């Protein structure tokens, strides 16, 4: 089954929430864990136990695993496998983007069946040109996986690039939306090429009506966005919108029960 189909199914079963696993050094400290790969592993596996069977999508942030070197990457590989066994879709947040020939190697790592770093989807940066992502888009299609391409990121610095207009007058972010929509044309219920649109942005300023794909909306809690922002940006019809939060749930650890309860509270806030 394609990624868009699997996503629609798991969201209908579990609700529209993505929870991030972001093992910040400060969180390791507040959970009473050592600042090494063993602390990282304990942190991440606690998350798997707490919400791997709750959240529709879980998003390990690759940077925090890479920061621990090869042992950290080995932990990420285990986390990906364990989350998939728990029934969550795994979105590896690695924000890869490079010239096409190098993208092919990233595609082999993150989007190819049998690779230990391949979850269900990966985040990509289109700022070497959307066309440079072609090897990843092709690999995702081939293996039934998905991608989430940065369109409007949640950080304030993103606007200077993403809101800029090309010679044709079209904003860079709108061009990304349109390119993603073209890849998703005709797919049902959702295409496999999603976008990242931060819930913190002041106004949407792009037309998502032709996307026909999922939208990952980061920025809740720690970055200040609220459920009201979600409705303001995307309207009451949130089909395909996947709010994501990391620290706002993770600060409730290390108790698995408290992490699970926080996950449920956040999900309820989106669905009431
Ligand atoms: O525009 C973007 C794209 C990705 N992120 C990532 O999401 C999480 C957010 O963590 P919080 O603790 O909920 O702030 C993090 O991994 C970011 O790298 C984003 O925030 N904005």
mmCIF file of C-alpha atoms and ligand atoms in Angstrom:
data_model
loop_
_atom_site.group_PDB
_atom_site.id
_atom_site.type_symbol
_atom_site.label_atom_id
_atom_site.label_comp_id
_atom_site.label_asym_id
_atom_site.label_seq_id
_atom_site.Cartn_x
_atom_site.Cartn_y
_atom_site.Cartn_z
ATOM 1 C CA UNK A 1 0.000 0.000 0.000
ATOM 2 C CA UNK A 2 1.266 3.512 -0.830
ATOM 3 C CA UNK A 3 2.298 5.933 1.914
ATOM 4 C CA UNK A 4 -0.690 8.279 1.377
ATOM 5 C CA UNK A 5 -3.077 5.352 1.756
ATOM 6 C CA UNK A 6 -1.312 4.059 4.878
ATOM 7 C CA UNK A 7 -1.302 7.539 6.376
ATOM 8 C CA UNK A 8 -5.027 8.033 5.776
ATOM 9 C CA UNK A 9 -5.697 4.663 7.371
ATOM 10 C CA UNK A 10 -3.606 5.146 10.506
ATOM 11 C CA UNK A 11 -4.988 8.675 11.002
ATOM 12 C CA UNK A 12 -8.533 7.308 10.821
ATOM 13 C CA UNK A 13 -7.599 4.748 13.506
ATOM 14 C CA UNK A 14 -5.415 6.869 15.793
ATOM 15 C CA UNK A 15 -6.246 10.487 14.994
ATOM 16 C CA UNK A 16 -4.141 13.172 13.330
ATOM 17 C CA UNK A 17 -1.072 13.565 15.498
ATOM 18 C CA UNK A 18 2.646 13.263 14.911
ATOM 19 C CA UNK A 19 4.832 13.188 18.004
ATOM 20 C CA UNK A 20 8.522 13.917 17.690
ATOM 21 C CA UNK A 21 11.394 12.120 19.396
ATOM 22 C CA UNK A 22 13.887 14.937 19.922
ATOM 23 C CA UNK A 23 16.436 13.856 22.540
ATOM 24 C CA UNK A 24 17.698 17.338 23.420
ATOM 25 C CA UNK A 25 20.583 17.346 25.932
ATOM 26 C CA UNK A 26 18.339 19.362 28.294
ATOM 27 C CA UNK A 27 15.640 16.700 28.144
ATOM 28 C CA UNK A 28 18.141 13.905 28.780
ATOM 29 C CA UNK A 29 19.244 15.862 31.857
ATOM 30 C CA UNK A 30 15.713 16.452 33.103
ATOM 31 C CA UNK A 31 14.911 12.758 32.634
ATOM 32 C CA UNK A 32 17.983 11.924 34.751
ATOM 33 C CA UNK A 33 19.789 10.250 31.843
ATOM 34 C CA UNK A 34 23.494 10.395 30.940
ATOM 35 C CA UNK A 35 24.581 12.548 27.982
ATOM 36 C CA UNK A 36 25.768 9.603 25.917
ATOM 37 C CA UNK A 37 24.440 6.968 23.565
ATOM 38 C CA UNK A 38 23.101 4.872 26.463
ATOM 39 C CA UNK A 39 21.062 7.864 27.691
ATOM 40 C CA UNK A 40 19.895 8.521 24.139
ATOM 41 C CA UNK A 41 18.813 4.899 23.771
ATOM 42 C CA UNK A 42 16.900 4.874 27.068
ATOM 43 C CA UNK A 43 15.181 8.131 26.121
ATOM 44 C CA UNK A 44 14.184 7.019 22.644
ATOM 45 C CA UNK A 45 13.008 3.527 23.654
ATOM 46 C CA UNK A 46 10.910 5.053 26.451
ATOM 47 C CA UNK A 47 9.236 7.199 23.792
ATOM 48 C CA UNK A 48 8.592 4.134 21.644
ATOM 49 C CA UNK A 49 6.919 2.362 24.582
ATOM 50 C CA UNK A 50 4.962 5.476 25.586
ATOM 51 C CA UNK A 51 3.479 6.557 22.266
ATOM 52 C CA UNK A 52 4.537 4.155 19.506
ATOM 53 C CA UNK A 53 1.154 2.464 19.799
ATOM 54 C CA UNK A 54 -0.744 5.764 20.282
ATOM 55 C CA UNK A 55 0.341 8.324 17.717
ATOM 56 C CA UNK A 56 -0.422 7.935 14.021
ATOM 57 C CA UNK A 57 3.053 9.156 13.101
ATOM 58 C CA UNK A 58 6.252 9.409 15.133
ATOM 59 C CA UNK A 59 9.051 11.665 13.941
ATOM 60 C CA UNK A 60 12.536 10.937 15.263
ATOM 61 C CA UNK A 61 14.717 14.018 14.754
ATOM 62 C CA UNK A 62 17.842 12.570 13.147
ATOM 63 C CA UNK A 63 20.128 15.410 14.287
ATOM 64 C CA UNK A 64 19.917 14.410 17.945
ATOM 65 C CA UNK A 65 20.875 10.828 17.082
ATOM 66 C CA UNK A 66 23.675 11.842 14.706
ATOM 67 C CA UNK A 67 25.108 14.009 17.478
ATOM 68 C CA UNK A 68 26.080 10.750 19.249
ATOM 69 C CA UNK A 69 27.994 9.399 16.262
ATOM 70 C CA UNK A 70 27.713 5.843 14.964
ATOM 71 C CA UNK A 71 26.185 4.583 18.223
ATOM 72 C CA UNK A 72 23.528 7.281 17.955
ATOM 73 C CA UNK A 73 22.717 6.297 14.384
ATOM 74 C CA UNK A 74 22.441 2.664 15.516
ATOM 75 C CA UNK A 75 19.897 3.793 18.127
ATOM 76 C CA UNK A 76 17.948 5.612 15.392
ATOM 77 C CA UNK A 77 17.886 2.421 13.331
ATOM 78 C CA UNK A 78 16.481 0.454 16.267
ATOM 79 C CA UNK A 79 13.920 3.158 17.018
ATOM 80 C CA UNK A 80 12.699 3.116 13.413
ATOM 81 C CA UNK A 81 12.252 -0.664 13.503
ATOM 82 C CA UNK A 82 10.556 -0.669 16.922
ATOM 83 C CA UNK A 83 8.159 2.141 16.020
ATOM 84 C CA UNK A 84 7.095 0.352 12.849
ATOM 85 C CA UNK A 85 6.473 -2.802 14.895
ATOM 86 C CA UNK A 86 4.300 -0.731 17.241
ATOM 87 C CA UNK A 87 2.141 0.320 14.297
ATOM 88 C CA UNK A 88 3.170 3.979 13.999
ATOM 89 C CA UNK A 89 4.261 5.413 10.696
ATOM 90 C CA UNK A 90 7.828 6.674 11.045
ATOM 91 C CA UNK A 91 8.786 10.027 9.582
ATOM 92 C CA UNK A 92 12.555 10.412 9.767
ATOM 93 C CA UNK A 93 13.211 14.134 10.135
ATOM 94 C CA UNK A 94 16.539 14.461 8.325
ATOM 95 C CA UNK A 95 15.736 17.375 5.944
ATOM 96 C CA UNK A 96 17.922 16.045 3.169
ATOM 97 C CA UNK A 97 18.527 18.031 0.003
ATOM 98 C CA UNK A 98 21.465 17.979 -2.447
ATOM 99 C CA UNK A 99 22.353 17.741 -6.117
ATOM 100 C CA UNK A 100 20.516 14.921 -7.848
ATOM 101 C CA UNK A 101 23.394 12.419 -7.913
ATOM 102 C CA UNK A 102 23.853 12.756 -4.151
ATOM 103 C CA UNK A 103 20.097 12.716 -3.575
ATOM 104 C CA UNK A 104 20.170 9.226 -5.055
ATOM 105 C CA UNK A 105 22.358 8.121 -2.140
ATOM 106 C CA UNK A 106 20.022 9.776 0.378
ATOM 107 C CA UNK A 107 17.152 8.014 -1.349
ATOM 108 C CA UNK A 108 18.970 4.694 -0.924
ATOM 109 C CA UNK A 109 19.401 5.418 2.783
ATOM 110 C CA UNK A 110 15.937 6.723 3.680
ATOM 111 C CA UNK A 111 13.505 5.504 1.055
ATOM 112 C CA UNK A 112 14.641 2.074 -0.067
ATOM 113 C CA UNK A 113 13.267 -1.206 1.244
ATOM 114 C CA UNK A 114 15.789 -3.000 3.430
ATOM 115 C CA UNK A 115 17.792 0.077 4.439
ATOM 116 C CA UNK A 116 17.990 0.298 8.251
ATOM 117 C CA UNK A 117 17.372 4.054 8.115
ATOM 118 C CA UNK A 118 14.248 3.781 5.980
ATOM 119 C CA UNK A 119 11.091 4.583 7.899
ATOM 120 C CA UNK A 120 7.825 5.341 6.134
ATOM 121 C CA UNK A 121 8.755 8.858 5.046
ATOM 122 C CA UNK A 122 11.551 11.409 5.266
ATOM 123 C CA UNK A 123 11.689 15.207 5.320
ATOM 124 C CA UNK A 124 13.389 16.869 2.336
ATOM 125 C CA UNK A 125 14.637 20.375 1.608
ATOM 126 C CA UNK A 126 13.806 21.680 -1.903
ATOM 127 C CA UNK A 127 16.194 24.613 -1.775
ATOM 128 C CA UNK A 128 18.586 23.139 -4.326
ATOM 129 C CA UNK A 129 15.570 23.183 -6.616
ATOM 130 C CA UNK A 130 12.504 20.918 -6.399
ATOM 131 C CA UNK A 131 13.763 19.006 -9.434
ATOM 132 C CA UNK A 132 16.899 17.950 -7.552
ATOM 133 C CA UNK A 133 14.625 15.826 -5.328
ATOM 134 C CA UNK A 134 13.651 13.590 -8.251
ATOM 135 C CA UNK A 135 15.749 10.546 -7.157
ATOM 136 C CA UNK A 136 14.065 10.656 -3.738
ATOM 137 C CA UNK A 137 10.593 11.083 -5.221
ATOM 138 C CA UNK A 138 11.209 8.154 -7.557
ATOM 139 C CA UNK A 139 12.539 5.948 -4.735
ATOM 140 C CA UNK A 140 9.567 6.837 -2.539
ATOM 141 C CA UNK A 141 7.167 5.903 -5.324
ATOM 142 C CA UNK A 142 9.027 2.664 -5.965
ATOM 143 C CA UNK A 143 9.006 1.548 -2.323
ATOM 144 C CA UNK A 144 5.586 2.865 -1.251
ATOM 145 C CA UNK A 145 7.095 5.531 0.986
ATOM 146 C CA UNK A 146 6.450 9.240 1.386
ATOM 147 C CA UNK A 147 8.295 12.527 1.625
ATOM 148 C CA UNK A 148 7.543 15.821 3.364
ATOM 149 C CA UNK A 149 9.087 18.760 1.517
ATOM 150 C CA UNK A 150 9.798 22.024 3.336
ATOM 151 C CA UNK A 151 7.463 24.745 2.062
ATOM 152 C CA UNK A 152 6.931 27.284 4.856
ATOM 153 C CA UNK A 153 9.022 26.367 7.856
ATOM 154 C CA UNK A 154 8.089 27.266 11.416
ATOM 155 C CA UNK A 155 11.198 29.375 12.113
ATOM 156 C CA UNK A 156 11.013 33.139 11.525
ATOM 157 C CA UNK A 157 14.152 33.126 9.328
ATOM 158 C CA UNK A 158 12.488 30.928 6.714
ATOM 159 C CA UNK A 159 10.293 33.676 5.277
ATOM 160 C CA UNK A 160 13.162 35.595 3.641
ATOM 161 C CA UNK A 161 13.740 32.638 1.308
ATOM 162 C CA UNK A 162 10.329 30.984 1.166
ATOM 163 C CA UNK A 163 8.241 34.146 0.662
ATOM 164 C CA UNK A 164 10.613 35.523 -1.994
ATOM 165 C CA UNK A 165 9.094 35.741 -5.470
ATOM 166 C CA UNK A 166 10.614 34.349 -8.636
ATOM 167 C CA UNK A 167 10.812 36.176 -11.953
ATOM 168 C CA UNK A 168 7.280 34.933 -12.704
ATOM 169 C CA UNK A 169 5.963 36.617 -9.535
ATOM 170 C CA UNK A 170 5.186 33.285 -7.857
ATOM 171 C CA UNK A 171 6.433 32.889 -4.280
ATOM 172 C CA UNK A 172 9.074 30.198 -3.781
ATOM 173 C CA UNK A 173 6.820 28.388 -1.286
ATOM 174 C CA UNK A 174 3.908 28.409 -3.765
ATOM 175 C CA UNK A 175 6.179 26.922 -6.424
ATOM 176 C CA UNK A 176 7.030 24.106 -3.982
ATOM 177 C CA UNK A 177 3.314 23.565 -3.269
ATOM 178 C CA UNK A 178 2.535 23.454 -6.990
ATOM 179 C CA UNK A 179 5.354 21.004 -7.737
ATOM 180 C CA UNK A 180 4.197 18.717 -4.916
ATOM 181 C CA UNK A 181 0.590 18.970 -6.126
ATOM 182 C CA UNK A 182 1.651 17.957 -9.623
ATOM 183 C CA UNK A 183 3.246 14.780 -8.195
ATOM 184 C CA UNK A 184 0.090 13.978 -6.218
ATOM 185 C CA UNK A 185 -2.373 14.518 -9.067
ATOM 186 C CA UNK A 186 -5.011 11.813 -9.219
ATOM 187 C CA UNK A 187 -3.939 10.007 -6.043
ATOM 188 C CA UNK A 188 -6.632 8.907 -3.623
ATOM 189 C CA UNK A 189 -7.220 9.438 -0.735
ATOM 190 C CA UNK A 190 -3.914 11.352 -0.471
ATOM 191 C CA UNK A 191 -0.729 11.547 -2.489
ATOM 192 C CA UNK A 192 2.666 10.582 -1.123
ATOM 193 C CA UNK A 193 4.331 13.982 -1.422
ATOM 194 C CA UNK A 194 3.576 16.005 1.679
ATOM 195 C CA UNK A 195 4.659 19.472 2.682
ATOM 196 C CA UNK A 196 5.926 21.077 5.875
ATOM 197 C CA UNK A 197 3.983 24.209 6.776
ATOM 198 C CA UNK A 198 4.721 25.614 10.209
ATOM 199 C CA UNK A 199 1.748 26.324 12.456
ATOM 200 C CA UNK A 200 3.637 29.407 13.616
ATOM 201 C CA UNK A 201 3.409 31.297 10.315
ATOM 202 C CA UNK A 202 1.432 34.539 10.593
ATOM 203 C CA UNK A 203 -0.541 33.956 7.443
ATOM 204 C CA UNK A 204 -0.594 31.078 5.029
ATOM 205 C CA UNK A 205 -0.171 33.179 1.866
ATOM 206 C CA UNK A 206 -0.051 30.057 -0.318
ATOM 207 C CA UNK A 207 -2.868 28.141 -1.947
ATOM 208 C CA UNK A 208 -2.847 24.515 -0.797
ATOM 209 C CA UNK A 209 -6.056 23.571 -2.600
ATOM 210 C CA UNK A 210 -4.215 21.694 -5.364
ATOM 211 C CA UNK A 211 -1.841 19.787 -3.084
ATOM 212 C CA UNK A 212 -3.827 16.568 -2.630
ATOM 213 C CA UNK A 213 -1.239 15.477 -0.068
ATOM 214 C CA UNK A 214 -0.523 15.632 3.639
ATOM 215 C CA UNK A 215 0.721 18.724 5.468
ATOM 216 C CA UNK A 216 3.005 18.349 8.467
ATOM 217 C CA UNK A 217 2.447 21.331 10.773
ATOM 218 C CA UNK A 218 5.212 21.786 13.367
ATOM 219 C CA UNK A 219 5.452 24.528 15.953
ATOM 220 C CA UNK A 220 3.019 23.588 18.714
ATOM 221 C CA UNK A 221 3.862 24.165 22.323
ATOM 222 C CA UNK A 222 7.561 25.009 22.578
ATOM 223 C CA UNK A 223 7.470 27.239 19.476
ATOM 224 C CA UNK A 224 4.253 28.945 20.542
ATOM 225 C CA UNK A 225 1.607 27.798 18.056
ATOM 226 C CA UNK A 226 -1.826 26.753 19.315
ATOM 227 C CA UNK A 227 -4.835 24.836 18.050
ATOM 228 C CA UNK A 228 -6.370 28.207 17.169
ATOM 229 C CA UNK A 229 -3.430 28.816 14.814
ATOM 230 C CA UNK A 230 -4.102 25.486 13.155
ATOM 231 C CA UNK A 231 -7.721 26.438 12.476
ATOM 232 C CA UNK A 232 -6.752 29.972 11.415
ATOM 233 C CA UNK A 233 -4.285 28.627 8.855
ATOM 234 C CA UNK A 234 -5.998 25.521 7.578
ATOM 235 C CA UNK A 235 -9.672 26.104 8.419
ATOM 236 C CA UNK A 236 -11.979 23.678 10.182
ATOM 237 C CA UNK A 237 -11.496 21.026 7.539
ATOM 238 C CA UNK A 238 -8.169 19.587 8.625
ATOM 239 C CA UNK A 239 -8.086 16.666 6.213
ATOM 240 C CA UNK A 240 -4.490 15.775 5.524
ATOM 241 C CA UNK A 241 -3.095 18.143 8.159
ATOM 242 C CA UNK A 242 -0.823 16.436 10.649
ATOM 243 C CA UNK A 243 0.060 18.652 13.614
ATOM 244 C CA UNK A 244 3.371 17.683 15.158
ATOM 245 C CA UNK A 245 4.898 18.427 18.514
ATOM 246 C CA UNK A 246 8.000 17.210 20.310
ATOM 247 C CA UNK A 247 9.078 19.067 23.460
ATOM 248 C CA UNK A 248 5.518 19.751 24.578
ATOM 249 C CA UNK A 249 5.055 15.992 25.055
ATOM 250 C CA UNK A 250 8.639 15.017 25.901
ATOM 251 C CA UNK A 251 8.868 17.386 28.885
ATOM 252 C CA UNK A 252 6.439 15.052 30.680
ATOM 253 C CA UNK A 253 8.976 12.190 30.768
ATOM 254 C CA UNK A 254 10.545 9.995 31.915
ATOM 255 C CA UNK A 255 7.307 8.342 33.067
ATOM 256 C CA UNK A 256 5.812 6.361 30.170
ATOM 257 C CA UNK A 257 2.342 6.863 31.603
ATOM 258 C CA UNK A 258 2.821 10.627 31.789
ATOM 259 C CA UNK A 259 4.177 10.755 28.236
ATOM 260 C CA UNK A 260 1.228 8.729 26.998
ATOM 261 C CA UNK A 261 -1.233 10.953 28.870
ATOM 262 C CA UNK A 262 0.403 14.063 27.379
ATOM 263 C CA UNK A 263 0.136 12.537 23.901
ATOM 264 C CA UNK A 264 -3.579 11.899 24.437
ATOM 265 C CA UNK A 265 -4.159 15.412 25.781
ATOM 266 C CA UNK A 266 -2.521 16.996 22.732
ATOM 267 C CA UNK A 267 -4.466 14.759 20.377
ATOM 268 C CA UNK A 268 -7.738 15.583 22.166
ATOM 269 C CA UNK A 269 -7.026 19.289 21.826
ATOM 270 C CA UNK A 270 -6.951 18.868 18.033
ATOM 271 C CA UNK A 271 -9.982 16.685 17.719
ATOM 272 C CA UNK A 272 -12.600 18.320 20.048
HETATM 273 O O1 LIG B 1 9.558 23.959 9.875
HETATM 274 C C1 LIG B 1 9.951 23.085 10.662
HETATM 275 C C2 LIG B 1 10.377 21.842 10.244
HETATM 276 C C3 LIG B 1 10.738 20.912 11.172
HETATM 277 N N1 LIG B 1 10.701 21.179 12.497
HETATM 278 C C4 LIG B 1 11.108 20.116 13.431
HETATM 279 O O2 LIG B 1 9.982 19.730 14.225
HETATM 280 C C5 LIG B 1 10.392 19.538 15.577
HETATM 281 C C6 LIG B 1 9.701 20.556 16.453
HETATM 282 O O3 LIG B 1 10.018 20.355 17.803
HETATM 283 P P1 LIG B 1 9.249 21.120 18.997
HETATM 284 O O4 LIG B 1 9.940 20.637 20.221
HETATM 285 O O5 LIG B 1 7.811 20.712 18.930
HETATM 286 O O6 LIG B 1 9.443 22.565 18.759
HETATM 287 C C7 LIG B 1 11.908 19.640 15.588
HETATM 288 O O7 LIG B 1 12.433 18.351 15.377
HETATM 289 C C8 LIG B 1 12.198 20.524 14.398
HETATM 290 O O8 LIG B 1 13.478 20.271 13.847
HETATM 291 C C9 LIG B 1 10.244 22.401 12.916
HETATM 292 O O9 LIG B 1 10.156 22.696 14.116
HETATM 293 N N2 LIG B 1 9.885 23.327 11.980
#
